[in-house]
Structures are given as C-alpha cells and as structure tokens.
PDB file of N, CA and C in Angstrom:
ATOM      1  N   UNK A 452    -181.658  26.613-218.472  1.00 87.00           N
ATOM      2  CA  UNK A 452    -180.952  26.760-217.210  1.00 87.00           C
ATOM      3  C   UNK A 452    -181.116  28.212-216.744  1.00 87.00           C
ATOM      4  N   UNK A 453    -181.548  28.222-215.542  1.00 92.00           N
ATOM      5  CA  UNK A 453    -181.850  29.684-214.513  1.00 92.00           C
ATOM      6  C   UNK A 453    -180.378  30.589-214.744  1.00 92.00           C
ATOM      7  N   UNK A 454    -180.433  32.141-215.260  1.00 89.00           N
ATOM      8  CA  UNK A 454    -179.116  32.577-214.407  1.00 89.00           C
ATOM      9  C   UNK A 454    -178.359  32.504-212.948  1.00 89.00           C
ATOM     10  N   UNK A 455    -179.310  31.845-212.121  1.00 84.00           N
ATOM     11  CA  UNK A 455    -178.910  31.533-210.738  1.00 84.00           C
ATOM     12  C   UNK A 455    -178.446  30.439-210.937  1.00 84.00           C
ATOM     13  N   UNK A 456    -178.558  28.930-211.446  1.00 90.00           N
ATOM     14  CA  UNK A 456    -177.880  28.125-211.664  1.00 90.00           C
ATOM     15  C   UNK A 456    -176.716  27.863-212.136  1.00 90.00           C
ATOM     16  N   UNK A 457    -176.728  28.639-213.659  1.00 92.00           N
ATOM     17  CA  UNK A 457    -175.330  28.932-214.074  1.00 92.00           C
ATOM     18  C   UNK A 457    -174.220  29.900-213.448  1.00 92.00           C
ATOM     19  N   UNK A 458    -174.383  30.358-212.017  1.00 89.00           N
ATOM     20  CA  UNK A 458    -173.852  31.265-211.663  1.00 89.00           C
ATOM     21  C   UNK A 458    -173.847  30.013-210.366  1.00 89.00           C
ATOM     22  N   UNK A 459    -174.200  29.131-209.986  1.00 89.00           N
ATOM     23  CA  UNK A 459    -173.593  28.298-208.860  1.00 89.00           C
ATOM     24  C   UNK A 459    -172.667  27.556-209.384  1.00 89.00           C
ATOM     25  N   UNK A 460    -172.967  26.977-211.029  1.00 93.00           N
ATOM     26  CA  UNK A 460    -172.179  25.984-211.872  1.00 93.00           C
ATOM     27  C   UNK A 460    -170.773  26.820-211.559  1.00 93.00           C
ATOM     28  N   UNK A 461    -170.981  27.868-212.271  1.00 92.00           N
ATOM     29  CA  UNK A 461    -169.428  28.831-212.899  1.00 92.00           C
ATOM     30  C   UNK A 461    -168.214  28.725-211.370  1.00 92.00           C
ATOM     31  N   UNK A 462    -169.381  28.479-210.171  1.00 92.00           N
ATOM     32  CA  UNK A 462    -168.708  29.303-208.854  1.00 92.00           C
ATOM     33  C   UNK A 462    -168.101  27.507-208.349  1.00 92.00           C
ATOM     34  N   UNK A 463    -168.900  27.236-208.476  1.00 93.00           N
ATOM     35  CA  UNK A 463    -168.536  25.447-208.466  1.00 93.00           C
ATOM     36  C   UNK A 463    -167.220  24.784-209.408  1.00 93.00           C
ATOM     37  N   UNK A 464    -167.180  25.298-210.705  1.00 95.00           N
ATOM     38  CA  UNK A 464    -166.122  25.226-211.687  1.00 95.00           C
ATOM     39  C   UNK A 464    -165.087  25.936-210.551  1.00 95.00           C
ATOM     40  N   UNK A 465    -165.023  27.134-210.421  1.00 94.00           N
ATOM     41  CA  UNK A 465    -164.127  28.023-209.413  1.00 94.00           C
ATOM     42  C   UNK A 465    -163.135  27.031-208.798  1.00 94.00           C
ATOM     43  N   UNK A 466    -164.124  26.492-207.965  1.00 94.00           N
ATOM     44  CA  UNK A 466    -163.868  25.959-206.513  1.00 94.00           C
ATOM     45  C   UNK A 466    -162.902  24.610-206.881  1.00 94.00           C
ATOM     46  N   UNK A 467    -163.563  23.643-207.987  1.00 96.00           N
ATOM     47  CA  UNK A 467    -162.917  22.597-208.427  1.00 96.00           C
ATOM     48  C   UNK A 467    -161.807  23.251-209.001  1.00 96.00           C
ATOM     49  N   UNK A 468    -161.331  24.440-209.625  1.00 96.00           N
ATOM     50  CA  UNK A 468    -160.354  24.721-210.404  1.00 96.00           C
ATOM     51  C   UNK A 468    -159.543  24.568-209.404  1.00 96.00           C
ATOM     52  N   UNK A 469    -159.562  25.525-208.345  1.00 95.00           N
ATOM     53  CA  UNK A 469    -158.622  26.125-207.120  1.00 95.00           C
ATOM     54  C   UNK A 469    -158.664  24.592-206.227  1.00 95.00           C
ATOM     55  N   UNK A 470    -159.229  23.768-206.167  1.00 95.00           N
ATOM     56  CA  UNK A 470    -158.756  22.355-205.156  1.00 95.00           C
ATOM     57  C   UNK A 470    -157.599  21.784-206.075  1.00 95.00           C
ATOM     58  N   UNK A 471    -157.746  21.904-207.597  1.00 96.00           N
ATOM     59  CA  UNK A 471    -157.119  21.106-208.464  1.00 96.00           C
ATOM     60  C   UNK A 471    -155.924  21.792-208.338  1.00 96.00           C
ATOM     61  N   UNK A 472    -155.601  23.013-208.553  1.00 96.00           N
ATOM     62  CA  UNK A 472    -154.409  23.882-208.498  1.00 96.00           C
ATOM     63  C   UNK A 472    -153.533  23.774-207.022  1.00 96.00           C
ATOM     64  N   UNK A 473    -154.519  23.699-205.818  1.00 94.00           N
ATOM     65  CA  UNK A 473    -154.076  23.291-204.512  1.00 94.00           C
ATOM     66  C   UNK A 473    -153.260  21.919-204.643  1.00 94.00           C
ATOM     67  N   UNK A 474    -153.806  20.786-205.180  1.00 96.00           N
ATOM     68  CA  UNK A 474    -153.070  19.500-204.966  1.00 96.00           C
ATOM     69  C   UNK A 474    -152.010  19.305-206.152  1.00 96.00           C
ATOM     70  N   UNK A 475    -152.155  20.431-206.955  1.00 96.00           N
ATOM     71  CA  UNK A 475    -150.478  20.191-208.136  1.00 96.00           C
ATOM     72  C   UNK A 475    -149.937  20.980-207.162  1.00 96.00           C
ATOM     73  N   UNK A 476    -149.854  22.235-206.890  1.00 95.00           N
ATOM     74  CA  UNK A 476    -148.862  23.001-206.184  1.00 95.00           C
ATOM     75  C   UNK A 476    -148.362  22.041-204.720  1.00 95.00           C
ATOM     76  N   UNK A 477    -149.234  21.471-204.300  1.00 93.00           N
ATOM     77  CA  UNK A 477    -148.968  20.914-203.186  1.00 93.00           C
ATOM     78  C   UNK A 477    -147.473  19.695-203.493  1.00 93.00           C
ATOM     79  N   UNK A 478    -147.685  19.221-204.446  1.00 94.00           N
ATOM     80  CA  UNK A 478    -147.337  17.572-205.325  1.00 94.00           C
ATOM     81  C   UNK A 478    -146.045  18.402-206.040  1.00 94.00           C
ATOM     82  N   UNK A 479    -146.081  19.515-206.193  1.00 94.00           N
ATOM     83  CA  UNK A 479    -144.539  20.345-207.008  1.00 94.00           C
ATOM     84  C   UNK A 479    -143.357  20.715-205.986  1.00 94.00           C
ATOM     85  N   UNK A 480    -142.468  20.710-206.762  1.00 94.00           N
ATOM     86  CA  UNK A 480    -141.157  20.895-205.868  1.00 94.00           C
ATOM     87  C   UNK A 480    -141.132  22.676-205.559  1.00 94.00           C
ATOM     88  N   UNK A 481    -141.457  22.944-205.302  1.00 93.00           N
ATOM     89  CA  UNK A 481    -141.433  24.410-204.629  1.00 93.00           C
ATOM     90  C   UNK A 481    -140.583  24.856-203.566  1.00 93.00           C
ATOM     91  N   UNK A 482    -140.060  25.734-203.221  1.00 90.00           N
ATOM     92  CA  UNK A 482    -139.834  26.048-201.969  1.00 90.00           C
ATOM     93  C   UNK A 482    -140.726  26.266-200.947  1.00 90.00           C
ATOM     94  N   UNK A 483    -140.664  25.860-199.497  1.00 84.00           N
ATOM     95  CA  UNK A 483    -141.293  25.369-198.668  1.00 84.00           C
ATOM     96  C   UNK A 483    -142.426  26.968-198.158  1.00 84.00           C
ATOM     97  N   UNK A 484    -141.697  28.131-198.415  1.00 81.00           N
ATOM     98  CA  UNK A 484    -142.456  29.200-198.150  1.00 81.00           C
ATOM     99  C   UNK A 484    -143.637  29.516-199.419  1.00 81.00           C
ATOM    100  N   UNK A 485    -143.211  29.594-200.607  1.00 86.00           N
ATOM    101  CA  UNK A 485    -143.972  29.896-201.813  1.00 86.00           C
ATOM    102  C   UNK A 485    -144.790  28.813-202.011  1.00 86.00           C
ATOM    103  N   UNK A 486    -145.217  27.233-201.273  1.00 88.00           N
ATOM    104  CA  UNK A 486    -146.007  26.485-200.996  1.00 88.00           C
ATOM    105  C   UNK A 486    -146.885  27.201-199.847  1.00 88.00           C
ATOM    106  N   UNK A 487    -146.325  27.796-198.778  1.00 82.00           N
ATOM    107  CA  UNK A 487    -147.407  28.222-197.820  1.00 82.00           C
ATOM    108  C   UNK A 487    -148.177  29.193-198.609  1.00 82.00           C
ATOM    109  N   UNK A 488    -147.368  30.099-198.908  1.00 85.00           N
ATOM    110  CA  UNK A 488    -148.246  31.629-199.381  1.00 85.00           C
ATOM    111  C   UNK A 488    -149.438  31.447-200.184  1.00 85.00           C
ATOM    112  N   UNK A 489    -149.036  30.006-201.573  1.00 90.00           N
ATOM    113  CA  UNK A 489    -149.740  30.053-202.688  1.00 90.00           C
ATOM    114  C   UNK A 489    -150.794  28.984-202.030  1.00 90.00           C
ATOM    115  N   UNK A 490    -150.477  27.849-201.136  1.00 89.00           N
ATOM    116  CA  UNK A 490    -151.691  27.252-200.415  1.00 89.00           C
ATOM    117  C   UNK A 490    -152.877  28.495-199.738  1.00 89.00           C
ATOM    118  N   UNK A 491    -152.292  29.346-198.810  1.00 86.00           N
ATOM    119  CA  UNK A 491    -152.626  29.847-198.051  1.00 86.00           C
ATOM    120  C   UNK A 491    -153.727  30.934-198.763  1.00 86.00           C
ATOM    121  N   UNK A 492    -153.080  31.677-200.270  1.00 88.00           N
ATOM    122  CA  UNK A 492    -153.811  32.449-200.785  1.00 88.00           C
ATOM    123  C   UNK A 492    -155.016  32.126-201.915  1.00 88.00           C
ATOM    124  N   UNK A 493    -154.697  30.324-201.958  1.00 91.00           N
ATOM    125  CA  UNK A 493    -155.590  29.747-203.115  1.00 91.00           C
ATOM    126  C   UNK A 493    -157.001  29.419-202.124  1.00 91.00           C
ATOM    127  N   UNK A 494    -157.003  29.255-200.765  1.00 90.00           N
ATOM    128  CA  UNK A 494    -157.832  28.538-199.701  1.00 90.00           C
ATOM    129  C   UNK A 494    -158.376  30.393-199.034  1.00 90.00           C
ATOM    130  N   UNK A 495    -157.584  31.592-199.075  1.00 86.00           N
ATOM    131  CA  UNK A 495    -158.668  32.738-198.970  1.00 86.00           C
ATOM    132  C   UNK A 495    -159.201  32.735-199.846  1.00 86.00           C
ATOM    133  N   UNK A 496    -158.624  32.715-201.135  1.00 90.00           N
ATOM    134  CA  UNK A 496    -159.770  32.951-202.721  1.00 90.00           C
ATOM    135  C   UNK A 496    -161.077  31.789-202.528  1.00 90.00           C
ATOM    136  N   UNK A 497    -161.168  30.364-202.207  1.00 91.00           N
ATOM    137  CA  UNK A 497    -161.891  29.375-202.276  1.00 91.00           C
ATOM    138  C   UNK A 497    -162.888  29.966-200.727  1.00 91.00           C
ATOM    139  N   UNK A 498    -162.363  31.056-199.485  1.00 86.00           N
ATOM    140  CA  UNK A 498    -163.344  31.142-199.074  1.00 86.00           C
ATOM    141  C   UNK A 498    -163.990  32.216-199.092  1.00 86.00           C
ATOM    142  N   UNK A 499    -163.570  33.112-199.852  1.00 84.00           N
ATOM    143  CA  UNK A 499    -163.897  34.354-200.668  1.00 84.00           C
ATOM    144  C   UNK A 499    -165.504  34.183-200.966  1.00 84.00           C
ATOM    145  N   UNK A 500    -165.159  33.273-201.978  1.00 87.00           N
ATOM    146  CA  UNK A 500    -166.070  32.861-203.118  1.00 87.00           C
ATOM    147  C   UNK A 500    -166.841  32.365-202.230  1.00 87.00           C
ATOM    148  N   UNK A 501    -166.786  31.347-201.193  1.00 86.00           N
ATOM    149  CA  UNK A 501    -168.091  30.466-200.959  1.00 86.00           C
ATOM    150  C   UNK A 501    -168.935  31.767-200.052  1.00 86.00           C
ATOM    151  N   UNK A 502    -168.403  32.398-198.692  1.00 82.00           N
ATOM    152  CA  UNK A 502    -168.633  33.560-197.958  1.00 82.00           C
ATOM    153  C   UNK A 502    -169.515  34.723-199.472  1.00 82.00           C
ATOM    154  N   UNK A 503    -169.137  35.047-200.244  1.00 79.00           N
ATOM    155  CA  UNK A 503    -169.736  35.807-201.291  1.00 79.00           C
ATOM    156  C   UNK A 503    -170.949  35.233-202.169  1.00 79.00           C
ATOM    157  N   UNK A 504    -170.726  33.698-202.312  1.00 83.00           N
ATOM    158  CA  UNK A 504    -171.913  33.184-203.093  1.00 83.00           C
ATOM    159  C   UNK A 504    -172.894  32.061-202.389  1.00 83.00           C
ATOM    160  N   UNK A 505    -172.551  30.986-201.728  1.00 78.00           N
ATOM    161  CA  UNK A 505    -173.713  30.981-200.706  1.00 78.00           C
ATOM    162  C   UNK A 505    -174.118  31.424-199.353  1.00 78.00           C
ATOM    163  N   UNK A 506    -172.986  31.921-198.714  1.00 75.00           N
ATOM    164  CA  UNK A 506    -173.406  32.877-198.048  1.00 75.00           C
ATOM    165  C   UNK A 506    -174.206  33.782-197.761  1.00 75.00           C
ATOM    166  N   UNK A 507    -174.411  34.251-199.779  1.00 75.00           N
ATOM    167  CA  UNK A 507    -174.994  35.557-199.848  1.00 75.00           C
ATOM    168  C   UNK A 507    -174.416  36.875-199.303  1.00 75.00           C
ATOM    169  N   UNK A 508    -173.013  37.232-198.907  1.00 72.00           N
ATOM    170  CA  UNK A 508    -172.872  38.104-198.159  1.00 72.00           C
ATOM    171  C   UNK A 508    -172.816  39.280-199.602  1.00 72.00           C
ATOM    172  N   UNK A 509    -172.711  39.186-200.084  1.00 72.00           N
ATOM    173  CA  UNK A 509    -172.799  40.031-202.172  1.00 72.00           C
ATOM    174  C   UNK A 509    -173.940  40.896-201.498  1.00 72.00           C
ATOM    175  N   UNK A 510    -174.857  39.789-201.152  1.00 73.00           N
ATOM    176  CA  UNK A 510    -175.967  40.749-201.448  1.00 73.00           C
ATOM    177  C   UNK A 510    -176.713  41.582-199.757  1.00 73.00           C
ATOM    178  N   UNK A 511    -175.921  41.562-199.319  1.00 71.00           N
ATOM    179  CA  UNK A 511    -176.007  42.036-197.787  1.00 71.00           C
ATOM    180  C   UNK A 511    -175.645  43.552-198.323  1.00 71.00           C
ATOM    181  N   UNK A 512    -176.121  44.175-196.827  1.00 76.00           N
ATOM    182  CA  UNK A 512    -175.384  45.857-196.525  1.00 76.00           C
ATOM    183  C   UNK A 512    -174.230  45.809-195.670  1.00 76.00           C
ATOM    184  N   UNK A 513    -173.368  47.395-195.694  1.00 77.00           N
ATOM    185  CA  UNK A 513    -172.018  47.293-195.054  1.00 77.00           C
ATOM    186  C   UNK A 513    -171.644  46.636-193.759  1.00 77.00           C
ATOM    187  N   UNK A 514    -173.001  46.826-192.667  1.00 79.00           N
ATOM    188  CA  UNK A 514    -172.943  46.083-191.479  1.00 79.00           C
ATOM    189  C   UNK A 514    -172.689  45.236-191.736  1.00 79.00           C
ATOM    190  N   UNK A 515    -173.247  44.398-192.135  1.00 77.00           N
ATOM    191  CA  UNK A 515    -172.854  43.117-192.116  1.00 77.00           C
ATOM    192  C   UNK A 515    -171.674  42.735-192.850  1.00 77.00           C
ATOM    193  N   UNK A 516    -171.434  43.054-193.719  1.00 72.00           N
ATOM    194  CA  UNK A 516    -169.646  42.897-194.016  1.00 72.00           C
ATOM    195  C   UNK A 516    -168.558  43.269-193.416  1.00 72.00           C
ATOM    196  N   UNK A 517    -169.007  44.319-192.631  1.00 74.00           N
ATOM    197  CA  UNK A 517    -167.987  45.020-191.709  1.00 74.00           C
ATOM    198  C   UNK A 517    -168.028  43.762-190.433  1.00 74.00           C
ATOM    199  N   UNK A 518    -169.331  43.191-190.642  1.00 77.00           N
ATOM    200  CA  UNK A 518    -169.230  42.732-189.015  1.00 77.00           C
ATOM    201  C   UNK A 518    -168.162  40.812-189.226  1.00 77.00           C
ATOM    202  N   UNK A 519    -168.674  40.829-190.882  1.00 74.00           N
ATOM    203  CA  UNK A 519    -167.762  39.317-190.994  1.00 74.00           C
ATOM    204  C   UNK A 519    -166.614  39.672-191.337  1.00 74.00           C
ATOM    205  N   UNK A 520    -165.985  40.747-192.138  1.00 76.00           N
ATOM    206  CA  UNK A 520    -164.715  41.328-192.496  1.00 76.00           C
ATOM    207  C   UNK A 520    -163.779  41.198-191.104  1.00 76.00           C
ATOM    208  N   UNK A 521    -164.113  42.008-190.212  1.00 81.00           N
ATOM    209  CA  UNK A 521    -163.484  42.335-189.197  1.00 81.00           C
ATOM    210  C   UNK A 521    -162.608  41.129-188.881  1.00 81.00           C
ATOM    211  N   UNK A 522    -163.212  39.721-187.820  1.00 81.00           N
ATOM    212  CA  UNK A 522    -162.900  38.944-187.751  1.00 81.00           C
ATOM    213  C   UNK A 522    -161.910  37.833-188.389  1.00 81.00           C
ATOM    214  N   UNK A 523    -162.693  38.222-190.138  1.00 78.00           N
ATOM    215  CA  UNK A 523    -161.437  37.364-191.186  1.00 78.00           C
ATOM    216  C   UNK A 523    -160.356  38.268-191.058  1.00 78.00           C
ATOM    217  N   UNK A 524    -160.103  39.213-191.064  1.00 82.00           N
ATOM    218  CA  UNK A 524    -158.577  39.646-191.329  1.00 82.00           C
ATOM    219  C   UNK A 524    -157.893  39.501-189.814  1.00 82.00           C
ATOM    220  N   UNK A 525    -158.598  39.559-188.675  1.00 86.00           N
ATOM    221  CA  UNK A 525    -157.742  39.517-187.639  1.00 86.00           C
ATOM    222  C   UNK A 525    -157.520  37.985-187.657  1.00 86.00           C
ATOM    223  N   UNK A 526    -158.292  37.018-187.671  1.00 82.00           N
ATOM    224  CA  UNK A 526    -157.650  35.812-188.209  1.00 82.00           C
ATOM    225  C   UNK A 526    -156.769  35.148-189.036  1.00 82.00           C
ATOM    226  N   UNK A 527    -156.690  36.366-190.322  1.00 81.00           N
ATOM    227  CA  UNK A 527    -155.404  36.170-191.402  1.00 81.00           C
ATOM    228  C   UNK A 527    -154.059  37.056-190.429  1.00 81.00           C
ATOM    229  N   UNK A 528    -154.352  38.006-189.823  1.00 85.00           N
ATOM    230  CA  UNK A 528    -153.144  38.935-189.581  1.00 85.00           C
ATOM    231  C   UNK A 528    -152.802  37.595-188.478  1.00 85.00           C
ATOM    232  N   UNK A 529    -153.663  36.952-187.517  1.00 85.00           N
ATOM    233  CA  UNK A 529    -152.863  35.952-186.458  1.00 85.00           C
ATOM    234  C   UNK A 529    -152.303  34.815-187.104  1.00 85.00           C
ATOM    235  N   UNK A 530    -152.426  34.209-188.035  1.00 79.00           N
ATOM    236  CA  UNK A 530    -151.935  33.133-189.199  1.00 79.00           C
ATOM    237  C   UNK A 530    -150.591  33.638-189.358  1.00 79.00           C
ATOM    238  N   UNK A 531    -150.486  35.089-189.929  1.00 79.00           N
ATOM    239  CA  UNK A 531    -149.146  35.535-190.690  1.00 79.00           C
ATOM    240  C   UNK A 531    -148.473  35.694-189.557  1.00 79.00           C
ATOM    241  N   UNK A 532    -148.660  36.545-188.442  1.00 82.00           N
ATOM    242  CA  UNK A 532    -148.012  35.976-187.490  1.00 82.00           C
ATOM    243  C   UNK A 532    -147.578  35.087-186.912  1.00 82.00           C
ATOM    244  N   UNK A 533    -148.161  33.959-187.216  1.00 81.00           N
ATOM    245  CA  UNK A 533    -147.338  32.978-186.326  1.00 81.00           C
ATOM    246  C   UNK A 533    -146.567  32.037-186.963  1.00 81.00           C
ATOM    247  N   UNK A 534    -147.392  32.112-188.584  1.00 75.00           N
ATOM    248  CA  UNK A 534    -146.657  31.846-189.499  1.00 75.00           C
ATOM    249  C   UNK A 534    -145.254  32.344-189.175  1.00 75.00           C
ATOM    250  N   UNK A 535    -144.996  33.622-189.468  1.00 77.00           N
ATOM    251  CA  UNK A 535    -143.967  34.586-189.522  1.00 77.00           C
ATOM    252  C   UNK A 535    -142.717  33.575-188.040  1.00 77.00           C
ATOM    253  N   UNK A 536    -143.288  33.315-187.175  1.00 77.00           N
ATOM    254  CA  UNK A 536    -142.307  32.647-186.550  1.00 77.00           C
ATOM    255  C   UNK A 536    -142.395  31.372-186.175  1.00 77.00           C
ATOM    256  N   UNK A 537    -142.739  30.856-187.303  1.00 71.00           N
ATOM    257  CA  UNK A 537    -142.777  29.566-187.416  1.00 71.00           C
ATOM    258  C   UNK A 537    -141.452  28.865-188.230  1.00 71.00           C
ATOM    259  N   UNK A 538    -141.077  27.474-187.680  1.00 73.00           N
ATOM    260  CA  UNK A 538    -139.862  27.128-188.596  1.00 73.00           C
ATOM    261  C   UNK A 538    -140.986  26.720-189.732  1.00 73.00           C
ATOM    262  N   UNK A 539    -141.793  26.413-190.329  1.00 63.00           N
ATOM    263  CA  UNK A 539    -142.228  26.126-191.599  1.00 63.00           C
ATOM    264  C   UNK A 539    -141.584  27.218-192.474  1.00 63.00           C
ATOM    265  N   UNK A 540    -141.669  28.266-192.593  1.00 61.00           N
ATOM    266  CA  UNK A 540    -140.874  29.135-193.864  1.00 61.00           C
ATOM    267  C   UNK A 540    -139.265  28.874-193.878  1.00 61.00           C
ATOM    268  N   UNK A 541    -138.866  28.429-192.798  1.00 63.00           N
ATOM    269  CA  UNK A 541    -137.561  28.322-192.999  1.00 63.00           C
ATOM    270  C   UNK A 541    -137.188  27.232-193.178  1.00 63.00           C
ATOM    271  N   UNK A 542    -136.313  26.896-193.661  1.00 56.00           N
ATOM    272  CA  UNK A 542    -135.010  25.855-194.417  1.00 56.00           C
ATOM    273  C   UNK A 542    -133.968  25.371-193.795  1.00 56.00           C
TER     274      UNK A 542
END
C-alpha cells in the first residue's frame, strides 16, 4: 500500500469516526446548546480535513489559504451570530 493511500484510508477512518460521534451526540440527551456547539465543531473538524486533504489546500501557498480562509471564518462568525440570536440555544 502507497503512503498516499494509507493517508486517504487514515483521513477516511477520520471522517467515519466524526459522522459516528455526530449521530451518538445527536441521539444523547444533552442540552440543546452543547448539541449545537459539539455538532457545529465536529462538522468544522470533518471540513477541515476534507478542504486540507482532497482539496489539497496542505499543499498550496499562503495566497491561496488566505484567499479560502477568509471566507470560512466570515461564514463561521455569520453562523455564531445568528446562532447567538436564535431561540435554538435557548430553553
């Protein structure tokens, strides 16, 4: 087996770990906010990984991370916002 293969396997294991962890946390009695956060932060990690490994963005220069960076966080900062006044965190 190629080190490039075992390095899609490992990232693939990843991905199945974090869907599997998504649908227990989802299926657990939690409070309704510490379900958003831990959904919300298991689904950046799952697109972390895919954006970093088939993407290829790993192996890019700063432009180009700067130029996909930018966008993801103003998309997370508009989430938490509206999150933030959303009745979903509240009870």
């Amino acid at each position: 087996m190629t080190p490039a293969t075992r390095r899609y396997l490992r990232i693939w294991g990843w991905l199945t770990a974090l869907t599997a962890a998504e649908v227990l946390l989802a299926m657990a009695p939690v409070p309704r906010a510490a379900l958003v956060l831990g959904l919300s932060g298991m689904a950046l990690w799952k697109a972390l990984l895919v954006a970093l490994e088939f993407m290829h963005l790993r192996l890019e220069n700063r432009w180009l991370w700067a130029a996909a960076a930018l966008p993801a966080f103003l998309s997370a900062l508009a989430v938490v916002l509206i999150l933030s006044d959303s009745p979903l965190l509240r009870r």
